[in-house]
Amino acid sequence: MNEQDTHHPGSEVAPTPEHGTAVRLDEGHIVGDGGLPERFANPGLPAHVARAADLDEGAARRAEKQVATLFGLSILGTLLFIVFYFAIDLDQTVFIPGIGVTNASNVALGVTLAMGLLGIGFGAVHWAKTLMPDEESVEERHPLRASDESRDRVVAVLAEGGESSQITRRPLIKYTLGGALGLFAVPLVLQVAGSLGPMPQKSLSLTFWNGGPSGPGEEPEFRPLRLMRDPENTPVKAEDVTIGSVFHIMPEGLLPDPETGEGGTKHLLEEKAKAAVILIRLDEEIIESQKQRDWGYQGIVAYSKICTHVGCPVGLYEQQTHHLLCPCHQSTFDVPRDCKVIFGPAKRPLPQLRITVDDEGYLVSAAPFAEAVGPSFWERG
Ligand code: FES
């Protein structure tokens, strides 16, 4: 800091023994030996005291190995993170004394990520404390663009810094630090890429109605599935669906037993979120399109319950107007006209699920959804 920066209107600059100048902040109030604590009067680091590594090359080599060991631990932690990321199933659990049963993947990834991060941190601190110069240097402020001479000097200083931090002479530190920092980016990229999940359009094209679990890597083969009431998990007979009635439906095999909580599919919430269907019986006379009539059964039609705007559940049915409403942003779908959008921000009709009945008269799916369910913006481009 130079004089110009600290000299306020109405203040004076007076000489002091320590720094050559002392600065008056206000009338009659002097910084330096005039009353402020020592740390303000003489800011900065204590005077340099030679360390073991400054005096003894053996001690410096020991410090170098310690720093390299810490960076090495970071490398090990990061490599283990990558291995565990792929090797440990997300549903796997582990018992930890004092904590109990917990998610194994979270524990393994947390510990190894901490190891990777702390290895770099402790290594850098130890390096700074043992080998890097700890003398305080003062740099004067200059105009924004430095002169060519100064710029050359900066380059020289950087080179000198490399030399004095010993990174140029200590290849073990240079390479282990490079490895630790370089590898540390990998888990971050993996975390971000992995957390984004599969491509939405693909994942929303596949639902439990395709024949079973539809998670990443699963391509179920189509089989007819009974339409089950949610949450009772009981099948629906066509004769039970009267005109004007509405049922919230899930595919057979998705929900667990409501009494015992047993059964059901893995990744229940994800599957439910994609497979939810709303079942309505209309007077066949008012259904406009032949396709809609063919894909239903005697006026009973099934539609994806996921709004094509941004995916809220479309759960409000107006019996008089035959409109389905999304409570989030009021998109309104006209059921007898192929569930077309008649109001609101949604851009396409709700996808229809083709249904029929089985030998016992229960409603079953006749085909999976013919298009992706949910928000339509995934389909752009
Ligand atoms: S999510 Fe349905 S209208 Fe916005």
Coordinates of C-alpha atoms in Angstrom, one line a residue, residues 45-380:
L45 CA 4.7 -12.1 8.9
P46 CA 7.3 -12.5 11.6
A47 CA 10.9 -12.4 10.5
H48 CA 12.1 -15.4 8.6
V49 CA 13.7 -18.2 10.8
A50 CA 15.7 -20.8 8.9
R51 CA 13.9 -24.2 8.9
A52 CA 15.5 -27.6 9.0
A53 CA 14.9 -28.0 5.2
D54 CA 16.6 -24.7 4.5
L55 CA 19.8 -25.8 6.3
D56 CA 20.0 -29.5 5.7
E57 CA 19.5 -31.2 2.3
G58 CA 18.6 -34.5 4.1
A59 CA 15.7 -32.7 5.9
A60 CA 14.6 -31.2 2.6
R61 CA 14.6 -34.6 1.0
R62 CA 12.5 -36.0 3.8
A63 CA 10.0 -33.1 3.4
E64 CA 9.9 -33.8 -0.3
K65 CA 9.0 -37.5 0.4
Q66 CA 6.4 -36.5 2.9
V67 CA 4.8 -34.1 0.5
A68 CA 4.9 -36.7 -2.3
T69 CA 3.3 -39.3 0.0
L70 CA 0.4 -37.0 0.7
F71 CA -0.1 -36.3 -3.0
G72 CA 0.3 -40.1 -3.6
L73 CA -2.5 -40.7 -1.0
S74 CA -4.7 -38.3 -3.0
I75 CA -4.0 -40.2 -6.2
L76 CA -4.9 -43.5 -4.4
G77 CA -8.1 -41.9 -3.1
T78 CA -9.2 -40.7 -6.5
L79 CA -8.4 -44.0 -8.2
L80 CA -10.4 -45.8 -5.5
F81 CA -13.3 -43.4 -6.0
I82 CA -13.4 -44.2 -9.7
V83 CA -13.3 -48.0 -9.0
F84 CA -16.0 -47.7 -6.3
Y85 CA -18.1 -45.5 -8.5
F86 CA -18.5 -48.3 -11.0
A87 CA -18.2 -51.3 -8.7
I88 CA -20.7 -50.6 -5.9
D89 CA -24.4 -51.0 -6.6
L90 CA -26.4 -47.9 -5.5
D91 CA -28.7 -50.1 -3.4
Q92 CA -25.9 -51.9 -1.6
T93 CA -25.7 -51.3 2.2
V94 CA -23.0 -51.6 4.8
F95 CA -23.0 -51.8 8.6
I96 CA -20.8 -49.2 10.4
P97 CA -20.5 -49.5 14.2
G98 CA -22.0 -46.5 15.8
I99 CA -23.9 -45.5 12.7
G100 CA -25.8 -48.6 11.8
V101 CA -26.8 -49.8 8.3
T102 CA -26.1 -47.2 5.7
N103 CA -25.6 -46.8 1.9
A104 CA -22.3 -48.4 0.9
S105 CA -21.8 -46.3 -2.2
N106 CA -22.2 -43.0 -0.3
V107 CA -19.7 -44.2 2.3
A108 CA -17.1 -45.4 -0.2
L109 CA -17.4 -42.4 -2.5
G110 CA -17.4 -40.0 0.5
V111 CA -14.3 -41.5 2.1
T112 CA -12.3 -41.7 -1.1
L113 CA -13.3 -38.3 -2.3
A114 CA -12.2 -36.8 1.0
M115 CA -8.9 -38.7 0.7
G116 CA -8.3 -37.3 -2.7
L117 CA -9.1 -33.7 -1.6
L118 CA -7.3 -33.8 1.7
G119 CA -4.2 -35.4 0.2
I120 CA -3.8 -32.5 -2.1
G121 CA -4.6 -30.0 0.6
F122 CA -2.3 -31.4 3.3
G123 CA 0.4 -32.0 0.7
A124 CA 0.3 -28.3 -0.4
V125 CA 0.3 -27.0 3.1
H126 CA 3.2 -29.2 4.1
W127 CA 5.1 -28.2 1.0
A128 CA 4.6 -24.6 1.8
K129 CA 5.6 -24.9 5.4
T130 CA 8.8 -26.9 4.8
L131 CA 10.2 -26.1 1.4
M132 CA 8.7 -22.9 0.0
P133 CA 10.2 -19.6 0.9
D134 CA 8.4 -18.0 3.9
E135 CA 9.9 -14.5 3.7
E136 CA 7.5 -11.7 3.3
S137 CA 8.0 -9.6 0.1
V138 CA 6.4 -6.3 -0.6
E139 CA 5.3 -5.3 -4.0
E140 CA 4.6 -1.7 -4.9
R141 CA 1.5 -0.8 -6.9
H142 CA 2.1 0.3 -10.5
P143 CA 0.0 1.6 -13.3
L144 CA -2.3 -1.0 -14.7
R145 CA -0.2 -1.9 -17.7
A146 CA 3.3 -2.7 -16.6
S147 CA 6.3 -1.6 -18.6
D148 CA 8.0 -4.1 -20.8
E149 CA 10.8 -4.1 -18.4
S150 CA 8.5 -5.0 -15.5
R151 CA 6.8 -7.8 -17.6
D152 CA 10.2 -9.3 -18.3
R153 CA 10.9 -9.1 -14.6
V154 CA 7.7 -10.9 -13.8
V155 CA 8.7 -13.7 -16.1
A156 CA 12.1 -13.8 -14.4
V157 CA 10.4 -13.8 -11.0
L158 CA 8.1 -16.6 -11.9
A159 CA 11.1 -18.6 -13.1
E160 CA 12.9 -17.8 -9.9
G161 CA 9.8 -18.8 -7.9
G162 CA 9.8 -22.1 -9.6
E163 CA 13.4 -22.5 -8.7
S164 CA 13.0 -21.3 -5.1
S165 CA 9.9 -23.4 -4.4
Q166 CA 12.1 -26.2 -5.7
I167 CA 9.4 -27.6 -8.0
T168 CA 11.9 -27.5 -10.9
R169 CA 14.4 -29.5 -8.8
R170 CA 11.9 -31.9 -7.2
P171 CA 10.4 -33.9 -10.0
L172 CA 8.7 -36.2 -7.4
I173 CA 6.6 -33.4 -6.2
K174 CA 6.0 -32.0 -9.6
Y175 CA 4.7 -35.2 -11.1
T176 CA 2.7 -36.4 -8.0
L177 CA 1.1 -32.9 -7.7
G178 CA 0.3 -32.9 -11.4
G179 CA -1.2 -36.4 -11.2
A180 CA -3.2 -35.6 -8.1
L181 CA -4.7 -32.4 -9.5
G182 CA -5.2 -33.9 -13.0
L183 CA -7.0 -37.0 -11.6
F184 CA -9.0 -35.0 -9.1
A185 CA -11.1 -33.6 -12.0
V186 CA -12.2 -37.1 -13.1
P187 CA -14.6 -37.7 -10.1
L188 CA -16.1 -34.3 -10.5
V189 CA -16.8 -35.0 -14.2
L190 CA -18.1 -38.5 -13.4
Q191 CA -20.3 -37.1 -10.6
V192 CA -21.8 -34.5 -12.9
A193 CA -22.2 -36.8 -15.9
G194 CA -23.5 -39.6 -13.8
S195 CA -26.0 -37.5 -11.9
L196 CA -27.6 -36.3 -15.0
G197 CA -28.9 -39.8 -15.6
P198 CA -29.8 -41.2 -19.0
M199 CA -30.8 -39.0 -21.9
P200 CA -34.4 -37.9 -21.0
Q201 CA -35.9 -38.6 -24.4
K202 CA -34.7 -42.2 -24.4
S203 CA -35.6 -42.8 -20.7
L204 CA -39.1 -41.3 -21.2
S205 CA -39.7 -43.4 -24.2
L206 CA -39.4 -46.5 -22.1
T207 CA -41.8 -47.1 -19.2
F208 CA -42.9 -50.0 -17.1
W209 CA -45.7 -50.5 -19.7
N210 CA -43.0 -51.8 -22.1
G211 CA -43.2 -55.0 -20.1
G212 CA -41.3 -54.4 -16.8
P213 CA -38.6 -52.3 -15.2
S214 CA -37.4 -49.6 -17.6
G215 CA -34.2 -48.3 -15.8
P216 CA -30.9 -47.7 -17.5
G217 CA -29.7 -50.8 -19.4
E218 CA -33.1 -52.5 -19.2
E219 CA -35.1 -53.0 -22.4
P220 CA -38.1 -55.1 -21.4
E221 CA -40.0 -57.2 -23.9
F222 CA -43.6 -56.2 -24.3
R223 CA -46.2 -58.2 -22.5
P224 CA -49.8 -57.2 -21.6
L225 CA -50.0 -55.8 -18.1
R226 CA -53.1 -55.4 -16.1
L227 CA -54.1 -51.9 -15.2
M228 CA -53.9 -51.7 -11.4
R229 CA -55.6 -49.1 -9.2
D230 CA -53.2 -46.8 -7.4
P231 CA -52.6 -47.1 -4.4
E232 CA -54.9 -50.2 -3.8
N233 CA -52.9 -52.2 -6.3
T234 CA -56.0 -54.1 -7.5
P235 CA -56.9 -54.9 -11.1
V236 CA -59.7 -53.0 -12.8
K237 CA -62.5 -54.8 -14.7
A238 CA -64.0 -53.0 -17.6
E239 CA -67.4 -53.3 -16.2
D240 CA -66.4 -51.5 -13.0
V241 CA -65.5 -48.3 -15.0
T242 CA -68.7 -46.4 -15.4
I243 CA -69.1 -43.3 -17.6
G244 CA -67.6 -40.3 -15.9
S245 CA -65.5 -42.3 -13.4
V246 CA -61.7 -41.7 -13.2
F247 CA -59.1 -44.2 -12.0
H248 CA -55.4 -43.5 -11.2
I249 CA -53.5 -46.5 -12.6
M250 CA -50.2 -48.2 -12.4
P251 CA -49.0 -51.2 -14.4
E252 CA -49.2 -54.7 -12.8
G253 CA -46.0 -55.6 -11.0
L254 CA -44.9 -52.1 -10.3
L255 CA -46.5 -51.4 -6.9
P256 CA -45.7 -53.3 -3.7
D257 CA -48.5 -55.0 -1.7
P258 CA -50.2 -52.2 0.1
E259 CA -50.7 -54.3 3.3
T260 CA -47.3 -56.0 3.6
G261 CA -45.2 -53.5 1.6
E262 CA -43.6 -56.5 -0.2
G263 CA -43.1 -57.0 -3.9
G264 CA -43.1 -54.1 -6.3
T265 CA -40.3 -53.0 -8.5
K266 CA -36.8 -51.7 -7.9
H267 CA -36.5 -47.9 -8.3
L268 CA -40.2 -47.6 -7.5
L269 CA -40.4 -43.8 -7.6
E270 CA -38.7 -43.4 -11.0
E271 CA -40.9 -46.1 -12.5
K272 CA -44.1 -44.6 -10.9
A273 CA -43.2 -41.2 -12.2
K274 CA -43.1 -42.4 -15.8
A275 CA -45.8 -45.0 -15.8
A276 CA -48.7 -43.1 -14.1
V277 CA -51.9 -43.3 -16.2
I278 CA -55.3 -41.9 -15.8
L279 CA -58.3 -44.0 -16.9
I280 CA -61.6 -42.4 -17.9
R281 CA -64.8 -43.8 -19.4
L282 CA -66.5 -41.6 -22.0
D283 CA -69.7 -42.0 -23.9
E284 CA -68.4 -43.6 -27.1
E285 CA -70.6 -41.2 -29.1
I286 CA -68.5 -38.1 -28.1
I287 CA -65.1 -39.7 -29.0
E288 CA -64.0 -37.9 -32.1
S289 CA -61.2 -39.9 -33.6
Q290 CA -61.3 -43.5 -34.8
K291 CA -57.8 -44.1 -33.5
Q292 CA -58.8 -42.9 -30.0
R293 CA -61.7 -45.3 -30.1
D294 CA -59.6 -48.2 -31.3
W295 CA -56.9 -47.6 -28.7
G296 CA -59.5 -47.7 -25.9
Y297 CA -62.1 -50.3 -24.9
Q298 CA -65.8 -49.5 -25.2
G299 CA -65.2 -45.8 -24.5
I300 CA -62.6 -46.5 -21.7
V301 CA -59.5 -44.6 -22.5
A302 CA -56.1 -44.4 -20.8
Y303 CA -53.7 -41.5 -21.0
S304 CA -50.3 -40.7 -19.5
K305 CA -50.8 -38.7 -16.4
I306 CA -47.6 -36.7 -16.9
C307 CA -48.2 -33.2 -18.2
T308 CA -46.4 -32.5 -21.5
H309 CA -45.5 -29.1 -20.3
V310 CA -42.9 -29.8 -17.5
G311 CA -44.2 -33.1 -16.1
C312 CA -46.7 -32.4 -13.2
P313 CA -49.3 -35.0 -12.7
V314 CA -52.5 -34.1 -14.6
G315 CA -55.0 -35.2 -12.0
L316 CA -58.1 -32.9 -12.2
Y317 CA -60.9 -34.2 -14.4
E318 CA -63.9 -32.1 -15.2
Q319 CA -66.7 -34.5 -15.7
Q320 CA -69.1 -32.0 -17.5
T321 CA -66.6 -30.7 -20.0
H322 CA -64.4 -33.8 -20.2
H323 CA -61.3 -31.7 -19.7
L324 CA -58.2 -32.8 -17.9
L325 CA -56.4 -30.0 -16.0
C326 CA -52.8 -29.8 -14.9
P327 CA -52.7 -27.9 -11.6
C328 CA -49.2 -26.5 -12.1
H329 CA -49.7 -24.1 -15.0
Q330 CA -53.3 -24.8 -16.0
S331 CA -52.7 -26.7 -19.2
T332 CA -56.0 -28.2 -20.2
F333 CA -56.5 -31.3 -22.3
D334 CA -59.7 -32.1 -24.2
V335 CA -60.2 -35.9 -23.6
P336 CA -62.7 -36.7 -26.3
R337 CA -60.5 -35.0 -28.9
D338 CA -57.4 -37.1 -28.4
C339 CA -56.5 -35.2 -25.3
K340 CA -55.4 -32.2 -27.4
V341 CA -54.2 -29.0 -25.6
I342 CA -56.9 -26.4 -25.5
F343 CA -55.4 -24.0 -23.0
G344 CA -52.1 -23.4 -21.2
P345 CA -48.4 -23.8 -22.0
A346 CA -48.3 -27.5 -22.9
K347 CA -47.5 -28.1 -26.5
R348 CA -48.7 -31.5 -27.3
P349 CA -51.5 -33.9 -26.3
L350 CA -51.1 -36.4 -23.5
P351 CA -49.9 -39.8 -25.0
Q352 CA -52.6 -42.5 -25.1
L353 CA -52.0 -46.0 -23.8
R354 CA -53.5 -48.7 -26.0
I355 CA -55.7 -51.0 -23.8
T356 CA -58.0 -54.0 -24.1
V357 CA -59.4 -56.7 -21.8
D358 CA -58.0 -60.2 -20.9
D359 CA -60.0 -63.4 -20.7
E360 CA -61.3 -62.5 -17.3
G361 CA -62.5 -59.1 -18.3
Y362 CA -59.7 -57.2 -16.6
L363 CA -58.3 -54.2 -18.5
V364 CA -54.7 -54.8 -19.8
S365 CA -52.3 -52.8 -21.9
A366 CA -52.3 -53.8 -25.6
A367 CA -49.0 -52.0 -26.4
P368 CA -46.5 -49.7 -24.7
F369 CA -46.8 -45.9 -25.2
A370 CA -46.1 -45.1 -28.8
E371 CA -44.3 -41.9 -27.9
A372 CA -42.2 -40.5 -25.0
V373 CA -44.3 -39.5 -22.0
G374 CA -43.8 -36.2 -20.2
P375 CA -42.3 -32.8 -21.2
S376 CA -42.2 -32.3 -25.0
F377 CA -39.1 -30.1 -25.1
W378 CA -36.9 -33.2 -25.2
E379 CA -38.2 -33.9 -28.6
R380 CA -37.1 -30.6 -30.2

